[in-house]
Amino acid sequence: MTVNNDPIDVRFASSVQIDDVLKHLNEFQAIATASNGNRAAKTIGFNRTLDYITNFLALKTNFKVTKSFFNLRNFQLLRNPTLSSTINGVVKTHTYSTNLAAAEFYHVQYSTSVTISNNVVLTAIPNLGCSDADWLAAIPSPDGLVALVKRGDCTFESKAILASKYNVAALLLYNDGSTSSNMQPIYINLGQNNRVPALFLSYNLGQSLVSAANDPSRVATIRLTIATDTALNPTGNICADTVTGDPTQTIVIGSHSDSVPAGPGINDNGSGSATNLALAAALSSLLQTSNYPAYKYRVRFCWWGAEELGLLGANYHVTEAKKAAVVGERITDYLININLDMLGSPNFIFGIYDGRTTPTNTPAAAKPGSNKTTTLFQSWFDQNKLPWDYTRFDGRSDYGPFLAAGVVAGGLFSGADAVKTTVQVNKYATMLGGNLGGTAGIRQDVCYHQACDKTTNINEFALNKMVQATAYAIESLGQQPNLKSWLYPTREIQDINRNTPPSPYEYDSINEYFGLPYN
């Protein structure tokens, strides 16, 4: 591998200050507080967030800032949904509540409207409803019936697509009961393209209905109503480009700018958006100095809209890039997407997206570079004697559309609804000190998608380390002599086949592995 003999400059990483990130988080909190408690897409809080981001970029950077808009299908309940079951003539009316701890069922984002006023037979889809075989095995056939499907194995969207394919009257999803936190109904969304009416049930209600539906001696039927408004609303993405660097070789740094309706979204994803703003301002300042080496590559910082509604902003951007003919706007002009989504979880992990676990639809060309990006982040944590964990690269955030389009991706994640294990707590306590190990047996972010996701929900220590790691990665990528060949190497076709990260020890030195210059 060709090696540049110039020493690497690390001023970008050292110039990004945690206080700058926290100032942005305070601004996001103030916006939410003044905007009905959230910054969700299609709300005034979201629009004010976009205004804050664009105003800051105009004031503190010399970047070229662009906004792009796309239409969102609105989702708003016109009235509370209703659900009742009849088993052998015994009618039960089930409880809907926005307090999920008290609810037996909850509405589903992007459910369609339906009125089922006559008793419709319930059928339980075997296994987890993730394959045609599951749906074909259902007795009775789901065609025209209400289908009951358990959480697990595949996405809720995948289950809904199959439900639509098999022409259900309605879809009842229910929790899996695998842990104490997986008993109640949860908020989910089925995406803009969903075409089935759906509700989400508690584990206990789901299990009782499954038992009845699978018992030949009992007749189980359902009545339900869902009334929604489905008007269209414009929603925005923001991108800010360095004025130097080759636009046909672009590094994209992305974070989503929206929260869920339930709360301010300060960790999810104010932390990523604030980090993105601080990184953009710091890099703009450095690139305007005479003694900081300019990157060969354009860097594009983006804030995606409507991630919480199904990665819609990133999907729109990638779809447009696939069709674009303008130089610098084509998907082929993108070398890598670094994704920043949740960086300050209170019961944090230092999670690094694991390139070995890319979704099955990821083109082979994107895998070696994604694996290398995983190892690039690992190197920073190892060099700083900090713990880290792999986190699955399963398409749940805005990197998903980029990977699917064949663009290398990577990034960091401090944890959401997964439970921190005793092994993790012990590892973090040993390496960081006992008070920083966290708490075993509770979620990494106990306020994930809740009203309590405020500035008080941020672990500043964790956020600072994630900011520094990201700056290091961007600077390392930006100073690569030939980033394109490093990320898309023909010499490492064997790593595509074995789908494991190339080992640093296959090279003469760690510098050669990363393509970085020797000191």
Coordinates of C-alpha atoms in Angstrom, one line a residue:
M1 CA 0.0 0.0 0.0
T2 CA 1.3 3.4 -0.9
V3 CA 2.3 5.4 2.1
N4 CA 2.7 9.2 2.3
N5 CA 5.8 10.3 4.3
D6 CA 4.2 13.5 5.6
P7 CA 3.3 13.4 9.3
I8 CA -0.4 13.1 10.1
D9 CA -2.1 16.3 11.5
V10 CA -4.5 15.7 14.4
R11 CA -5.6 19.2 15.1
F12 CA -9.2 18.6 14.0
A13 CA -9.8 16.1 16.8
S14 CA -8.2 18.4 19.4
S15 CA -10.2 21.4 18.2
V16 CA -13.7 20.0 18.8
Q17 CA -14.9 21.0 22.3
I18 CA -17.6 19.2 24.3
D19 CA -18.8 22.5 25.6
D20 CA -19.8 23.5 22.0
V21 CA -21.8 20.2 21.6
L22 CA -23.5 20.9 24.9
K23 CA -24.5 24.4 23.9
H24 CA -26.3 22.9 20.9
L25 CA -28.1 20.4 23.1
N26 CA -29.3 23.2 25.3
E27 CA -30.6 25.0 22.3
F28 CA -32.4 21.8 21.1
Q29 CA -33.9 21.4 24.6
A30 CA -35.1 25.0 24.5
I31 CA -36.7 24.5 21.1
A32 CA -38.6 21.4 22.4
T33 CA -39.7 23.1 25.6
A34 CA -41.2 25.9 23.5
S35 CA -42.7 23.5 21.0
N36 CA -45.0 21.2 22.8
G37 CA -42.2 19.1 24.3
N38 CA -40.7 17.6 21.1
R39 CA -38.9 18.2 17.8
A40 CA -40.7 15.5 15.8
A41 CA -41.0 15.7 12.0
K42 CA -44.0 17.7 10.8
T43 CA -44.1 19.8 14.0
I44 CA -43.1 23.4 14.8
G45 CA -40.3 22.0 17.0
F46 CA -38.7 20.2 14.0
N47 CA -39.0 23.3 11.8
R48 CA -37.4 25.4 14.5
T49 CA -34.6 22.8 14.7
L50 CA -33.9 23.1 11.0
D51 CA -33.9 26.9 11.3
Y52 CA -31.4 26.7 14.2
I53 CA -29.1 24.3 12.2
T54 CA -29.1 26.5 9.0
N55 CA -28.6 29.7 11.0
F56 CA -25.7 28.3 12.9
L57 CA -24.0 27.0 9.7
A58 CA -24.5 30.4 8.0
L59 CA -22.9 32.2 11.0
K60 CA -20.1 29.8 11.9
T61 CA -19.0 28.2 8.7
N62 CA -18.1 29.1 5.1
F63 CA -19.8 25.9 3.9
K64 CA -22.2 25.7 1.0
V65 CA -25.6 25.0 2.7
T66 CA -28.5 23.5 0.9
K67 CA -32.0 22.4 1.9
S68 CA -34.0 19.8 0.1
F69 CA -37.7 19.0 0.8
F70 CA -39.8 15.9 0.4
N71 CA -43.4 15.2 1.1
L72 CA -44.4 13.1 4.1
R73 CA -47.7 11.3 4.5
N74 CA -49.2 12.7 7.6
F75 CA -50.2 10.4 10.4
Q76 CA -52.6 11.7 13.0
L77 CA -55.2 9.9 15.0
L78 CA -58.6 11.5 14.6
R79 CA -59.8 9.7 17.7
N80 CA -58.6 6.9 19.9
P81 CA -58.6 3.5 18.3
T82 CA -60.9 0.8 19.7
L83 CA -60.4 -3.0 20.0
S84 CA -62.6 -5.7 21.4
S85 CA -62.4 -9.5 21.2
T86 CA -65.2 -12.1 21.4
I87 CA -64.2 -15.6 22.5
N88 CA -67.1 -18.1 22.5
G89 CA -69.6 -15.3 22.8
V90 CA -67.8 -13.5 25.7
V91 CA -66.9 -9.9 24.7
K92 CA -64.0 -8.0 26.1
T93 CA -63.2 -4.4 25.4
H94 CA -59.5 -3.8 25.6
T95 CA -57.7 -0.7 27.0
Y96 CA -56.1 2.0 24.8
S97 CA -53.9 4.5 26.6
T98 CA -51.0 6.8 25.8
N99 CA -49.6 5.6 29.1
L100 CA -48.1 2.4 27.8
A101 CA -47.8 0.9 31.3
A102 CA -51.6 1.0 31.6
A103 CA -52.4 0.1 28.0
E104 CA -53.4 -3.3 26.5
F105 CA -52.8 -2.0 23.0
Y106 CA -51.4 1.1 21.3
H107 CA -51.7 2.7 17.9
V108 CA -49.1 2.1 15.2
Q109 CA -47.6 4.9 13.2
Y110 CA -48.7 4.9 9.6
S111 CA -51.5 2.4 10.2
T112 CA -54.3 2.9 7.7
S113 CA -57.9 3.6 8.7
V114 CA -60.4 0.8 9.1
T115 CA -63.8 0.2 10.7
I116 CA -64.5 -3.5 11.5
S117 CA -67.9 -3.3 13.1
N118 CA -68.8 -7.0 12.6
N119 CA -67.0 -9.8 14.2
V120 CA -64.0 -10.9 12.0
V121 CA -62.2 -14.2 12.7
L122 CA -58.8 -14.0 14.2
T123 CA -55.9 -16.1 12.9
A124 CA -52.5 -16.5 14.6
I125 CA -49.6 -16.6 12.2
P126 CA -47.2 -19.3 13.2
N127 CA -43.6 -18.7 14.1
L128 CA -42.9 -14.9 13.8
G129 CA -44.6 -14.1 10.5
C130 CA -41.4 -13.3 8.7
S131 CA -41.7 -15.6 5.7
D132 CA -44.3 -16.7 3.1
A133 CA -44.1 -20.1 4.7
D134 CA -45.4 -18.7 8.0
W135 CA -48.3 -17.0 6.4
L136 CA -49.2 -20.0 4.1
A137 CA -49.1 -22.3 7.2
A138 CA -51.7 -20.2 9.1
I139 CA -55.0 -21.9 9.9
P140 CA -57.4 -20.5 8.9
S141 CA -55.9 -18.6 5.9
P142 CA -55.3 -14.9 6.7
D143 CA -57.2 -13.7 3.6
G144 CA -59.8 -11.3 4.8
L145 CA -59.2 -12.1 8.5
V146 CA -57.5 -10.3 11.4
A147 CA -53.9 -11.6 11.7
L148 CA -52.0 -11.8 15.0
V149 CA -48.2 -11.7 14.7
K150 CA -45.5 -11.9 17.5
R151 CA -42.6 -9.5 17.7
G152 CA -39.2 -10.8 16.6
D153 CA -36.7 -12.0 14.0
C154 CA -37.6 -9.5 11.2
T155 CA -38.7 -5.9 11.1
F156 CA -42.2 -4.8 11.8
E157 CA -42.3 -3.4 8.3
S158 CA -41.5 -6.8 6.9
K159 CA -44.4 -8.4 8.8
A160 CA -46.7 -5.6 7.5
I161 CA -45.6 -6.1 3.9
L162 CA -46.5 -9.8 4.2
A163 CA -49.8 -9.0 5.9
S164 CA -50.7 -6.8 2.9
K165 CA -49.6 -9.5 0.5
Y166 CA -51.9 -12.0 2.1
N167 CA -54.8 -9.5 2.2
V168 CA -55.5 -9.2 5.9
A169 CA -58.4 -7.2 7.2
A170 CA -56.1 -5.9 10.0
L171 CA -52.8 -6.7 11.6
L172 CA -52.3 -7.1 15.4
L173 CA -48.7 -7.2 16.4
Y174 CA -47.8 -8.1 20.0
N175 CA -44.7 -7.9 22.3
D176 CA -42.6 -11.0 22.8
G177 CA -42.4 -11.0 26.6
S178 CA -38.7 -11.9 26.4
T179 CA -37.8 -9.5 29.3
S180 CA -39.8 -7.5 31.8
S181 CA -39.4 -4.4 29.6
N182 CA -40.9 -6.3 26.6
M183 CA -44.4 -6.9 28.2
Q184 CA -46.3 -3.7 27.4
P185 CA -47.3 -2.3 24.0
I186 CA -44.6 -0.1 22.4
Y187 CA -44.6 2.7 19.9
I188 CA -43.6 1.5 16.4
N189 CA -44.1 2.8 12.9
L190 CA -44.6 0.8 9.7
G191 CA -43.3 3.5 7.3
Q192 CA -44.7 5.8 4.7
N193 CA -45.6 2.9 2.4
N194 CA -47.6 0.9 4.8
R195 CA -51.0 -0.2 3.4
V196 CA -52.5 -2.2 6.3
P197 CA -54.4 -1.2 9.4
A198 CA -52.5 -2.2 12.5
L199 CA -52.4 -2.1 16.3
F200 CA -49.7 -3.1 18.8
L201 CA -50.7 -5.3 21.7
S202 CA -49.2 -6.2 25.1
Y203 CA -47.6 -9.6 25.5
N204 CA -50.4 -10.8 27.8
L205 CA -53.2 -9.8 25.5
G206 CA -51.4 -11.2 22.5
Q207 CA -50.8 -14.5 24.2
S208 CA -54.4 -14.8 25.4
L209 CA -55.7 -14.2 21.8
V210 CA -53.2 -16.6 20.3
S211 CA -54.3 -19.3 22.7
A212 CA -57.9 -18.7 21.8
A213 CA -57.2 -18.6 18.0
N214 CA -55.3 -21.8 18.1
D215 CA -57.9 -23.7 20.2
P216 CA -60.4 -25.6 17.9
S217 CA -62.9 -25.6 20.7
R218 CA -63.1 -21.8 20.8
V219 CA -64.1 -19.2 18.2
A220 CA -62.1 -16.0 18.5
T221 CA -63.2 -12.8 16.6
I222 CA -62.2 -9.2 16.6
R223 CA -63.8 -5.8 16.2
L224 CA -61.7 -2.6 15.9
T225 CA -61.6 0.9 14.6
I226 CA -58.7 3.1 13.5
A227 CA -59.3 6.6 12.2
T228 CA -56.4 8.6 10.8
D229 CA -55.6 11.8 8.8
T230 CA -53.2 11.1 5.9
A231 CA -52.5 14.6 4.4
L232 CA -49.1 15.3 2.9
N233 CA -46.5 17.6 4.6
P234 CA -43.2 18.9 3.3
T235 CA -40.1 17.9 5.4
G236 CA -36.5 18.9 5.0
N237 CA -32.9 17.7 4.9
I238 CA -29.9 20.0 5.3
C239 CA -26.5 19.5 3.9
A240 CA -23.4 21.7 4.3
D241 CA -20.3 21.1 2.0
T242 CA -16.7 22.2 2.5
V243 CA -15.7 24.6 -0.3
T244 CA -12.5 22.7 -0.9
G245 CA -12.0 19.1 -1.8
D246 CA -13.0 16.9 -4.8
P247 CA -16.8 16.8 -5.1
T248 CA -16.5 13.5 -6.9
Q249 CA -14.9 12.0 -3.8
T250 CA -17.2 13.0 -0.9
I251 CA -17.1 12.0 2.7
V252 CA -20.7 12.2 4.1
I253 CA -21.2 12.8 7.9
G254 CA -24.9 12.2 8.7
S255 CA -27.2 12.6 11.7
H256 CA -31.0 12.8 12.0
S257 CA -32.5 16.0 13.2
D258 CA -35.9 14.8 14.4
S259 CA -37.1 13.4 17.7
V260 CA -40.0 11.1 18.3
P261 CA -43.3 12.8 19.3
A262 CA -43.0 11.6 22.9
G263 CA -40.1 13.9 23.9
P264 CA -37.3 16.3 23.1
G265 CA -35.0 13.7 21.7
I266 CA -31.8 15.1 23.2
N267 CA -29.9 11.9 23.1
D268 CA -31.9 10.5 20.2
N269 CA -30.7 12.3 18.2
G270 CA -29.8 15.7 19.5
S271 CA -26.5 14.2 20.5
G272 CA -25.7 13.2 16.9
S273 CA -27.0 16.5 15.4
A274 CA -25.1 18.6 18.0
T275 CA -21.9 16.7 17.4
N276 CA -22.3 17.2 13.6
L277 CA -22.7 20.9 14.1
A278 CA -19.6 21.1 16.3
L279 CA -17.6 19.1 13.9
A280 CA -18.7 21.2 10.9
A281 CA -17.8 24.5 12.7
A282 CA -14.4 23.2 13.8
L283 CA -13.5 21.8 10.4
S284 CA -14.6 25.0 8.6
S285 CA -12.3 27.0 10.9
L286 CA -9.3 24.8 10.4
L287 CA -9.7 24.7 6.6
Q288 CA -9.5 28.5 6.5
T289 CA -6.1 28.5 8.2
S290 CA -3.0 28.5 6.2
N291 CA -1.1 25.8 8.0
Y292 CA -3.8 23.0 8.2
P293 CA -3.5 20.6 5.3
A294 CA -6.5 20.7 3.1
Y295 CA -8.3 17.4 2.4
K296 CA -8.3 16.0 -1.1
Y297 CA -12.0 15.1 -0.5
R298 CA -15.1 17.2 -0.1
V299 CA -16.7 16.7 3.3
R300 CA -20.6 16.9 3.4
F301 CA -22.3 17.3 6.8
C302 CA -26.0 16.4 6.6
W303 CA -29.0 16.4 8.9
W304 CA -31.7 14.0 7.8
G305 CA -35.4 14.6 8.4
A306 CA -37.9 12.0 9.5
E307 CA -35.5 9.2 10.5
E308 CA -37.9 8.3 13.3
L309 CA -40.6 7.7 10.7
G310 CA -38.6 5.2 8.8
L311 CA -35.2 6.7 7.6
L312 CA -37.2 8.9 5.2
G313 CA -34.8 11.8 4.8
A314 CA -31.8 9.6 4.1
N315 CA -33.9 7.4 1.8
Y316 CA -35.0 10.4 -0.1
H317 CA -31.4 11.7 -0.4
V318 CA -30.0 8.4 -1.7
T319 CA -32.9 7.9 -4.1
E320 CA -32.3 11.4 -5.6
A321 CA -28.5 10.8 -5.7
K322 CA -29.1 7.6 -7.7
K323 CA -31.0 9.7 -10.3
A324 CA -28.7 12.7 -10.3
A325 CA -26.5 13.7 -13.2
V326 CA -24.9 16.8 -11.6
V327 CA -21.3 16.3 -10.6
G328 CA -21.0 16.1 -6.8
E329 CA -24.7 15.0 -6.3
R330 CA -24.5 11.5 -7.8
I331 CA -24.4 8.4 -5.6
T332 CA -21.1 7.5 -7.3
D333 CA -19.6 10.7 -5.9
Y334 CA -19.9 9.4 -2.3
L335 CA -17.0 7.4 -0.8
I336 CA -18.3 6.8 2.7
N337 CA -21.2 7.7 5.1
I338 CA -20.3 8.1 8.8
N339 CA -23.5 7.9 10.9
L340 CA -24.0 9.6 14.2
D341 CA -27.1 8.5 16.0
M342 CA -27.3 8.5 19.8
L343 CA -23.9 9.3 21.3
G344 CA -24.6 10.2 24.9
S345 CA -26.6 7.4 26.4
P346 CA -26.7 7.5 30.3
N347 CA -25.9 3.8 30.7
F348 CA -23.6 4.0 27.7
I349 CA -21.6 1.6 25.7
F350 CA -18.9 2.8 23.2
G351 CA -20.6 1.0 20.3
I352 CA -18.9 0.7 16.9
Y353 CA -21.0 -0.5 14.0
D354 CA -19.7 -4.0 13.1
G355 CA -19.0 -4.2 9.4
R356 CA -19.4 -7.9 9.5
T357 CA -23.1 -7.6 10.2
T358 CA -24.1 -5.4 7.2
P359 CA -27.7 -6.2 6.0
T360 CA -28.0 -9.0 3.4
N361 CA -28.8 -6.5 0.7
T362 CA -25.5 -4.7 1.0
P363 CA -23.5 -4.9 -2.3
A364 CA -20.2 -6.7 -1.9
A365 CA -18.2 -3.6 -2.9
A366 CA -19.2 -1.8 0.3
K367 CA -18.1 -4.5 2.7
P368 CA -14.3 -4.2 2.8
G369 CA -14.4 -0.5 3.4
S370 CA -17.1 -0.8 6.0
N371 CA -15.0 -3.4 7.8
K372 CA -12.0 -1.1 7.7
T373 CA -14.0 1.7 9.1
T374 CA -15.0 -0.5 12.0
T375 CA -11.4 -1.1 12.7
L376 CA -10.5 2.6 12.3
F377 CA -12.8 3.5 15.1
Q378 CA -11.5 0.5 17.2
S379 CA -8.0 1.9 16.8
W380 CA -9.0 5.2 18.5
F381 CA -10.5 3.5 21.5
D382 CA -7.6 1.0 21.8
Q383 CA -5.0 3.8 21.6
N384 CA -6.9 5.7 24.3
K385 CA -7.2 2.6 26.5
L386 CA -11.0 2.8 26.4
P387 CA -13.5 -0.1 26.2
W388 CA -15.7 -0.6 23.2
D389 CA -18.4 -3.0 21.9
Y390 CA -19.5 -4.1 18.5
T391 CA -23.1 -2.9 17.7
R392 CA -25.0 -4.5 14.9
F393 CA -25.0 -2.9 11.5
D394 CA -28.6 -3.9 10.8
G395 CA -30.0 -1.0 8.9
R396 CA -31.9 0.6 11.8
S397 CA -30.4 4.1 11.2
D398 CA -29.7 6.5 8.3
Y399 CA -26.6 4.6 7.1
G400 CA -29.0 1.9 5.8
P401 CA -29.9 3.5 2.4
F402 CA -26.2 4.3 1.8
L403 CA -25.1 0.7 2.4
A404 CA -27.9 -0.6 0.2
A405 CA -26.7 1.7 -2.6
G406 CA -23.1 0.3 -2.3
V407 CA -21.6 3.2 -0.3
V408 CA -19.2 2.2 2.5
A409 CA -20.6 3.2 5.9
G410 CA -19.6 3.2 9.6
G411 CA -20.2 5.1 12.8
L412 CA -20.8 5.1 16.5
F413 CA -23.8 4.3 18.8
S414 CA -24.0 4.6 22.6
G415 CA -27.0 2.4 23.1
A416 CA -30.8 2.5 23.1
D417 CA -33.2 -0.1 24.3
A418 CA -30.8 -3.0 24.8
V419 CA -29.9 -4.0 28.4
K420 CA -26.4 -3.4 29.6
T421 CA -24.9 -6.7 30.7
T422 CA -22.9 -7.6 33.8
V423 CA -19.9 -8.5 31.5
Q424 CA -20.1 -5.0 29.9
V425 CA -20.4 -3.2 33.3
N426 CA -17.4 -5.1 34.6
K427 CA -15.3 -4.4 31.5
Y428 CA -16.2 -0.7 31.6
A429 CA -15.6 -0.3 35.3
T430 CA -12.2 -2.0 35.0
M431 CA -11.0 0.3 32.2
L432 CA -12.8 3.5 33.2
G433 CA -13.1 3.3 36.9
G434 CA -15.9 1.9 39.1
N435 CA -18.3 4.8 38.9
L436 CA -18.2 4.7 35.0
G437 CA -19.1 1.1 34.6
G438 CA -22.8 1.7 34.5
T439 CA -25.6 -0.5 35.8
A440 CA -26.3 -4.1 34.7
G441 CA -29.8 -5.2 33.9
I442 CA -31.3 -1.9 32.8
R443 CA -31.4 -0.3 29.4
Q444 CA -28.5 1.6 28.0
D445 CA -30.9 4.6 27.6
V446 CA -33.8 4.3 30.0
C447 CA -35.3 7.4 28.4
Y448 CA -35.1 6.1 24.8
H449 CA -38.2 7.5 22.9
Q450 CA -39.6 8.9 26.1
A451 CA -40.4 12.4 27.5
C452 CA -37.5 12.2 29.8
D453 CA -34.9 12.2 26.9
K454 CA -33.8 15.7 28.0
T455 CA -30.4 17.3 28.6
T456 CA -30.4 15.5 32.0
N457 CA -30.4 12.3 30.0
I458 CA -26.9 12.9 28.5
N459 CA -23.7 11.2 29.8
E460 CA -21.2 14.0 29.1
F461 CA -18.2 11.7 29.6
A462 CA -19.5 9.3 27.0
L463 CA -20.5 12.0 24.6
N464 CA -17.1 13.7 24.8
K465 CA -15.3 10.4 23.9
M466 CA -17.7 9.7 21.0
V467 CA -17.1 13.2 19.6
Q468 CA -13.3 12.8 19.8
A469 CA -13.5 9.4 18.2
T470 CA -15.6 10.7 15.3
A471 CA -13.2 13.7 14.7
Y472 CA -10.3 11.3 14.7
A473 CA -12.0 9.1 12.1
I474 CA -12.9 12.0 9.8
E475 CA -9.4 13.4 10.0
S476 CA -7.9 10.0 9.3
L477 CA -10.1 9.6 6.3
G478 CA -9.6 13.1 5.1
Q479 CA -5.8 12.7 5.1
Q480 CA -5.8 9.4 3.3
P481 CA -3.5 9.6 0.2
N482 CA -6.0 7.6 -1.9
L483 CA -9.2 7.2 0.1
K484 CA -11.2 5.6 -2.8
S485 CA -8.7 2.7 -3.3
W486 CA -8.5 2.3 0.5
L487 CA -12.2 1.9 0.9
Y488 CA -12.8 -0.1 -2.3
P489 CA -9.7 -2.2 -2.7
T490 CA -9.6 -4.8 -5.4
R491 CA -6.8 -6.5 -3.5
E492 CA -9.1 -7.5 -0.7
I493 CA -11.8 -9.4 -2.6
Q494 CA -11.1 -12.3 -0.3
D495 CA -12.4 -10.3 2.6
I496 CA -15.7 -9.8 0.8
N497 CA -16.0 -13.6 0.5
R498 CA -15.1 -14.4 4.1
N499 CA -17.0 -11.3 5.4
T500 CA -14.6 -10.5 8.3
P501 CA -12.6 -7.4 8.9
P502 CA -9.1 -7.5 7.5
S503 CA -6.5 -7.9 10.2
P504 CA -4.0 -5.2 10.8
Y505 CA -1.5 -7.9 11.2
E506 CA -1.8 -8.8 7.5
Y507 CA 0.1 -5.5 6.9
D508 CA 3.7 -4.4 7.8
S509 CA 2.3 -1.9 10.3
I510 CA -0.9 -0.3 11.6
N511 CA 0.0 2.8 9.6
E512 CA 0.1 0.8 6.4
Y513 CA -3.2 -0.9 7.3
F514 CA -4.9 2.5 7.6
G515 CA -3.0 4.0 4.7
L516 CA -1.7 6.7 7.1
P517 CA 1.8 8.2 6.8
Y518 CA 4.6 7.2 9.1
N519 CA 5.7 9.7 11.8

